[in-house]
Structure formats: structure tokens, C-alpha cells
PDB file of C-alpha atoms in Angstrom:
ATOM      1  CA  MET S1464       0.000   0.000   0.000  1.00 68.00           C
ATOM      2  CA  GLU S1465       1.366   3.412  -0.943  1.00 67.00           C
ATOM      3  CA  LEU S1466       1.936   5.994   1.750  1.00 62.00           C
ATOM      4  CA  ILE S1467      -0.341   8.986   1.230  1.00 65.00           C
ATOM      5  CA  GLN S1468       1.306  12.277   0.336  1.00 65.00           C
ATOM      6  CA  SER S1469       0.773  13.992   3.699  1.00 63.00           C
ATOM      7  CA  PHE S1470       2.681  11.174   5.416  1.00 67.00           C
ATOM      8  CA  SER S1471       5.706  11.747   3.157  1.00 69.00           C
ATOM      9  CA  VAL S1472       6.404  15.037   4.917  1.00 78.00           C
ATOM     10  CA  ASP S1473       9.184  14.866   7.487  1.00 81.00           C
ATOM     11  CA  HIS S1474       7.237  15.719  10.636  1.00 85.00           C
ATOM     12  CA  THR S1475      10.456  15.939  12.652  1.00 87.00           C
ATOM     13  CA  LYS S1476      11.523  18.972  10.595  1.00 88.00           C
ATOM     14  CA  ILE S1477       8.278  20.795   9.746  1.00 91.00           C
ATOM     15  CA  VAL S1478       7.759  24.202  11.304  1.00 94.00           C
ATOM     16  CA  PRO S1479       4.624  26.330  11.472  1.00 97.00           C
ATOM     17  CA  GLY S1480       3.683  27.728   8.097  1.00 97.00           C
ATOM     18  CA  ILE S1481       1.609  27.480   4.945  1.00 98.00           C
ATOM     19  CA  PHE S1482       2.356  24.510   2.689  1.00 96.00           C
ATOM     20  CA  THR S1483       0.944  22.933  -0.445  1.00 95.00           C
ATOM     21  CA  SER S1484      -0.114  19.476   0.667  1.00 93.00           C
ATOM     22  CA  ARG S1485      -1.450  18.224  -2.671  1.00 92.00           C
ATOM     23  CA  VAL S1486      -2.767  19.379  -6.022  1.00 94.00           C
ATOM     24  CA  ASP S1487      -5.524  17.352  -7.666  1.00 95.00           C
ATOM     25  CA  VAL S1488      -6.760  17.714 -11.209  1.00 95.00           C
ATOM     26  CA  LEU S1489     -10.395  16.666 -11.463  1.00 91.00           C
ATOM     27  CA  GLY S1490     -11.386  16.744 -15.108  1.00 94.00           C
ATOM     28  CA  ASP S1491     -10.800  20.330 -16.194  1.00 95.00           C
ATOM     29  CA  LYS S1492     -10.701  21.628 -12.582  1.00 96.00           C
ATOM     30  CA  THR S1493      -7.765  21.909 -10.216  1.00 97.00           C
ATOM     31  CA  VAL S1494      -8.167  21.679  -6.454  1.00 97.00           C
ATOM     32  CA  THR S1495      -5.338  22.379  -4.019  1.00 97.00           C
ATOM     33  CA  THR S1496      -5.077  21.251  -0.409  1.00 96.00           C
ATOM     34  CA  TYR S1497      -2.953  23.415   1.870  1.00 97.00           C
ATOM     35  CA  ASP S1498      -1.436  22.440   5.198  1.00 97.00           C
ATOM     36  CA  ILE S1499      -1.785  25.386   7.587  1.00 98.00           C
ATOM     37  CA  ARG S1500       0.540  24.255  10.360  1.00 97.00           C
ATOM     38  CA  LEU S1501       0.359  26.142  13.652  1.00 98.00           C
ATOM     39  CA  LYS S1502       2.511  23.842  15.791  1.00 98.00           C
ATOM     40  CA  LYS S1503       5.689  21.795  15.367  1.00 96.00           C
ATOM     41  CA  PRO S1504       4.492  18.175  15.368  1.00 93.00           C
ATOM     42  CA  ASN S1505       5.747  16.009  18.217  1.00 94.00           C
ATOM     43  CA  ARG S1506       7.770  18.924  19.650  1.00 95.00           C
ATOM     44  CA  GLU S1507       5.120  21.356  20.842  1.00 95.00           C
ATOM     45  CA  PRO S1508       1.846  20.738  22.627  1.00 96.00           C
ATOM     46  CA  VAL S1509      -1.062  20.385  20.224  1.00 96.00           C
ATOM     47  CA  ILE S1510      -3.805  22.983  20.012  1.00 98.00           C
ATOM     48  CA  ASP S1511      -6.444  22.683  22.712  1.00 97.00           C
ATOM     49  CA  VAL S1512      -9.462  20.844  21.267  1.00 98.00           C
ATOM     50  CA  ALA S1513     -12.029  23.472  22.270  1.00 98.00           C
ATOM     51  CA  ALA S1514      -9.847  26.287  20.916  1.00 98.00           C
ATOM     52  CA  MET S1515      -9.279  24.334  17.697  1.00 98.00           C
ATOM     53  CA  HIS S1516     -13.034  23.942  17.314  1.00 98.00           C
ATOM     54  CA  SER S1517     -13.551  27.677  17.840  1.00 98.00           C
ATOM     55  CA  LEU S1518     -10.808  28.510  15.331  1.00 98.00           C
ATOM     56  CA  GLU S1519     -12.499  26.211  12.841  1.00 98.00           C
ATOM     57  CA  HIS S1520     -15.826  28.058  13.192  1.00 98.00           C
ATOM     58  CA  ILE S1521     -14.386  31.587  13.202  1.00 98.00           C
ATOM     59  CA  ILE S1522     -11.937  31.165  10.341  1.00 98.00           C
ATOM     60  CA  ALA S1523     -14.331  29.115   8.189  1.00 98.00           C
ATOM     61  CA  THR S1524     -16.850  31.931   8.576  1.00 98.00           C
ATOM     62  CA  PHE S1525     -14.217  34.535   7.713  1.00 98.00           C
ATOM     63  CA  LEU S1526     -13.020  32.639   4.628  1.00 98.00           C
ATOM     64  CA  ARG S1527     -16.500  31.937   3.300  1.00 97.00           C
ATOM     65  CA  ASN S1528     -17.418  35.615   3.655  1.00 97.00           C
ATOM     66  CA  ASP S1529     -14.260  37.137   2.202  1.00 95.00           C
ATOM     67  CA  ALA S1530     -15.360  39.046  -0.919  1.00 94.00           C
ATOM     68  CA  GLU S1531     -12.289  38.117  -2.947  1.00 95.00           C
ATOM     69  CA  TRP S1532     -11.915  34.476  -1.899  1.00 96.00           C
ATOM     70  CA  LYS S1533     -15.337  33.114  -0.895  1.00 95.00           C
ATOM     71  CA  ASP S1534     -16.013  31.450  -4.260  1.00 96.00           C
ATOM     72  CA  GLU S1535     -12.644  29.675  -4.128  1.00 97.00           C
ATOM     73  CA  ILE S1536     -13.087  28.121  -0.674  1.00 97.00           C
ATOM     74  CA  ILE S1537     -14.023  24.446  -0.643  1.00 97.00           C
ATOM     75  CA  TYR S1538     -13.074  23.386   2.897  1.00 97.00           C
ATOM     76  CA  TRP S1539     -11.456  24.606   6.107  1.00 98.00           C
ATOM     77  CA  GLY S1540     -11.009  22.125   8.935  1.00 97.00           C
ATOM     78  CA  PRO S1541      -8.673  20.803  11.622  1.00 97.00           C
ATOM     79  CA  MET S1542      -6.017  18.150  11.216  1.00 96.00           C
ATOM     80  CA  GLY S1543      -6.576  15.030  13.250  1.00 94.00           C
ATOM     81  CA  CYS S1544      -3.222  15.559  14.986  1.00 94.00           C
ATOM     82  CA  LEU S1545      -4.394  19.003  16.204  1.00 97.00           C
ATOM     83  CA  THR S1546      -1.267  20.786  14.973  1.00 97.00           C
ATOM     84  CA  GLY S1547      -3.012  22.756  12.239  1.00 98.00           C
ATOM     85  CA  PHE S1548      -5.716  22.962   9.595  1.00 98.00           C
ATOM     86  CA  TYR S1549      -6.367  21.956   6.022  1.00 97.00           C
ATOM     87  CA  LEU S1550      -7.596  24.533   3.539  1.00 98.00           C
ATOM     88  CA  ILE S1551      -8.901  23.320   0.189  1.00 98.00           C
ATOM     89  CA  LEU S1552      -9.224  25.862  -2.607  1.00 98.00           C
ATOM     90  CA  LYS S1553     -10.297  25.790  -6.217  1.00 97.00           C
ATOM     91  CA  GLY S1554      -7.332  26.366  -8.520  1.00 97.00           C
ATOM     92  CA  SER S1555      -3.654  26.247  -7.716  1.00 95.00           C
ATOM     93  CA  ARG S1556      -1.776  28.987  -5.959  1.00 97.00           C
ATOM     94  CA  THR S1557       1.509  29.008  -4.140  1.00 97.00           C
ATOM     95  CA  PRO S1558       1.467  29.219  -0.351  1.00 97.00           C
ATOM     96  CA  LYS S1559       2.823  32.774  -0.621  1.00 97.00           C
ATOM     97  CA  GLU S1560      -0.169  33.716  -2.782  1.00 97.00           C
ATOM     98  CA  ILE S1561      -2.566  32.804   0.041  1.00 98.00           C
ATOM     99  CA  TYR S1562      -0.375  34.265   2.804  1.00 98.00           C
ATOM    100  CA  ASN S1563      -2.297  37.550   3.085  1.00 97.00           C
ATOM    101  CA  LEU S1564      -5.650  35.745   3.139  1.00 98.00           C
ATOM    102  CA  LEU S1565      -4.545  33.513   6.001  1.00 98.00           C
ATOM    103  CA  LEU S1566      -2.834  36.287   7.915  1.00 98.00           C
ATOM    104  CA  SER S1567      -6.067  38.308   7.690  1.00 98.00           C
ATOM    105  CA  ALA S1568      -8.122  35.274   8.748  1.00 98.00           C
ATOM    106  CA  PHE S1569      -6.024  34.625  11.841  1.00 98.00           C
ATOM    107  CA  ARG S1570      -5.879  38.342  12.682  1.00 98.00           C
ATOM    108  CA  SER S1571      -9.693  38.518  12.435  1.00 98.00           C
ATOM    109  CA  VAL S1572     -10.057  36.118  15.369  1.00 98.00           C
ATOM    110  CA  ALA S1573      -9.009  38.932  17.726  1.00 97.00           C
ATOM    111  CA  ASN S1574     -12.211  40.802  16.802  1.00 96.00           C
ATOM    112  CA  ALA S1575     -14.562  37.893  17.474  1.00 97.00           C
ATOM    113  CA  ASP S1576     -17.051  38.552  20.264  1.00 97.00           C
ATOM    114  CA  GLU S1577     -18.566  35.101  19.915  1.00 97.00           C
ATOM    115  CA  VAL S1578     -18.022  31.857  18.029  1.00 98.00           C
ATOM    116  CA  PRO S1579     -20.297  31.764  14.964  1.00 97.00           C
ATOM    117  CA  GLY S1580     -22.634  28.779  14.873  1.00 97.00           C
ATOM    118  CA  ALA S1581     -21.916  27.728  18.467  1.00 97.00           C
ATOM    119  CA  THR S1582     -25.488  26.677  19.218  1.00 96.00           C
ATOM    120  CA  ALA S1583     -27.117  23.288  19.638  1.00 97.00           C
ATOM    121  CA  VAL S1584     -28.965  23.816  16.353  1.00 97.00           C
ATOM    122  CA  ASN S1585     -25.838  24.705  14.339  1.00 96.00           C
ATOM    123  CA  CYS S1586     -23.036  22.626  15.872  1.00 96.00           C
ATOM    124  CA  GLY S1587     -22.564  19.014  16.874  1.00 96.00           C
ATOM    125  CA  ALA S1588     -20.486  19.927  19.939  1.00 97.00           C
ATOM    126  CA  TYR S1589     -21.643  23.463  20.662  1.00 96.00           C
ATOM    127  CA  LEU S1590     -20.432  23.432  24.268  1.00 97.00           C
ATOM    128  CA  MET S1591     -16.876  22.527  23.207  1.00 97.00           C
ATOM    129  CA  HIS S1592     -15.540  26.002  22.391  1.00 98.00           C
ATOM    130  CA  ASN S1593     -12.934  28.253  23.934  1.00 98.00           C
ATOM    131  CA  LEU S1594     -12.900  31.705  22.358  1.00 98.00           C
ATOM    132  CA  ASP S1595     -10.196  33.134  24.616  1.00 98.00           C
ATOM    133  CA  MET S1596      -7.749  30.329  23.804  1.00 98.00           C
ATOM    134  CA  ALA S1597      -8.673  30.540  20.106  1.00 98.00           C
ATOM    135  CA  LYS S1598      -7.712  34.210  20.193  1.00 98.00           C
ATOM    136  CA  TRP S1599      -4.406  33.344  21.846  1.00 98.00           C
ATOM    137  CA  TYR S1600      -3.490  30.654  19.280  1.00 98.00           C
ATOM    138  CA  ALA S1601      -4.571  32.865  16.376  1.00 98.00           C
ATOM    139  CA  ALA S1602      -2.465  35.791  17.603  1.00 98.00           C
ATOM    140  CA  GLU S1603       0.521  33.509  18.151  1.00 98.00           C
ATOM    141  CA  PHE S1604       0.285  32.117  14.603  1.00 98.00           C
ATOM    142  CA  ALA S1605      -0.309  35.517  12.974  1.00 98.00           C
ATOM    143  CA  GLU S1606       2.724  36.935  14.766  1.00 98.00           C
ATOM    144  CA  TYR S1607       4.790  33.933  13.655  1.00 98.00           C
ATOM    145  CA  LEU S1608       3.679  34.388  10.035  1.00 98.00           C
ATOM    146  CA  GLU S1609       4.611  38.059  10.102  1.00 98.00           C
ATOM    147  CA  LYS S1610       8.043  37.388  11.588  1.00 98.00           C
ATOM    148  CA  ASN S1611       8.745  34.544   9.151  1.00 97.00           C
ATOM    149  CA  ALA S1612       7.263  35.904   5.923  1.00 97.00           C
ATOM    150  CA  ASP S1613      10.680  35.757   4.234  1.00 97.00           C
ATOM    151  CA  ASN S1614      11.714  32.369   5.636  1.00 95.00           C
ATOM    152  CA  PRO S1615      11.449  29.637   2.950  1.00 94.00           C
ATOM    153  CA  LYS S1616      10.826  27.008   5.663  1.00 93.00           C
ATOM    154  CA  THR S1617       7.493  28.729   6.314  1.00 95.00           C
ATOM    155  CA  PHE S1618       6.328  27.814   2.794  1.00 96.00           C
ATOM    156  CA  GLU S1619       8.223  24.657   1.761  1.00 92.00           C
ATOM    157  CA  TYR S1620       7.550  21.169   3.123  1.00 87.00           C
ATOM    158  CA  PRO S1621      10.546  19.245   4.403  1.00 81.00           C
ATOM    159  CA  LYS S1622      10.222  15.952   2.528  1.00 68.00           C
ATOM    160  CA  ALA S1623      11.064  12.691   4.246  1.00 64.00           C
ATOM    161  CA  GLU S1624      13.888  10.855   2.541  1.00 61.00           C
ATOM    162  CA  ARG S1625      13.046   7.252   1.715  1.00 57.00           C
ATOM    163  CA  LEU S1626      15.365   4.538   0.542  1.00 55.00           C
ATOM    164  CA  VAL S1627      14.380   2.906  -2.729  1.00 63.00           C
ATOM    165  CA  THR S1628      14.990  -0.828  -3.086  1.00 65.00           C
ATOM    166  CA  ASP S1629      16.507  -2.380  -6.206  1.00 67.00           C
ATOM    167  CA  ASP S1630      13.030  -3.227  -7.486  1.00 68.00           C
ATOM    168  CA  GLY S1631      11.893   0.417  -7.154  1.00 66.00           C
ATOM    169  CA  LYS S1632       9.862   0.099  -3.944  1.00 63.00           C
ATOM    170  CA  HIS S1633      10.135   2.628  -1.140  1.00 56.00           C
ATOM    171  CA  PHE S1634      11.529   1.326   2.125  1.00 52.00           C
ATOM    172  CA  TYR S1635       9.936   2.503   5.372  1.00 51.00           C
ATOM    173  CA  ASP S1636      11.520   1.530   8.632  1.00 46.00           C
ATOM    174  CA  SER S1637       9.285   0.615  11.538  1.00 37.00           C
TER     175      SER S1637
END
């Protein structure tokens, strides 16, 4: 079984940033998945679940209401490992081309007075939100993005190196 693309990233070297995870061509349409990484995997504590949930609601609402980008947004949601989010957009842009959108999205969290859709009618876990912590994580990431806007590591995945056997198969140690 082939290892999926997101598992080919060297998680011991990845830093917070904006990365192209995969580009899919579906007929005549292109869809790009971005890895929006807020934490260093396995080296920093993961994002608090309730704060992650609040960030999901607030930023999804921001993205889907942004006049320039709303028609390009397909999905915004958390990674299972709780170190970041996936953003899926129509088309194919470099991570630097979506930098300003994401910086604005994370900066917008500071202005949130409530978590959109945090009601029993609108959300499957409406009591699991933490707006104050969401604001803290968002500010931390926005500040990081601003300080590292010229750092290539903020936009380029560190790929895991894999040995290739004589018959062309990739070797993965266990």
C-alpha cells in the first residue's frame, strides 16, 4: 500500500507555516489542499481541542465571507493531529499567494465577540468552544507568520527521505 502524500512530509523537521499538501486535477478543474501548520508536530503541545473547534468556526466563517476568496473556498477544517488545519481551494496557488488571506483570517479572530454557529442547532459539539484560547493561538500564529514571511521554511515542506529498493519500492523503517 502506498503511503499517502501527507505522510511523506518529514514531521520531525516541519515548522509552522503554509504549505501545499497536494494538487488534484479533477477533469478540467484543479483543487489544491494546503497544510496550515500552527505547531511543530511532536515537539510542541497540540492545540487545545475546544480552541481548535472555535478557530475552525471563526476562520471558516471569515473565509467563506471574504469578498475576494469566498467562491474559491471548498473546505477549512482541523487536522486530526491538532497541529493545524487543512484549507482546500479551487485552482492552484503558491502558499505565498494565500499568505495575506490567512494572515487576515487569523488576525480577524481577535475581533470575534462570539463563536459563529456555536449553538445546539448549528453545531454538533456546541459546548466545546474556547474563544479566549482561540484568540491566543490565532495571535501567536499571525505573529509567527509576520516574523517569518521571508523564511522559505514557512512555505516549503521538508520531505522525508526514503530509501528505494533495487526493485523500485520505497523502504519505510518501523
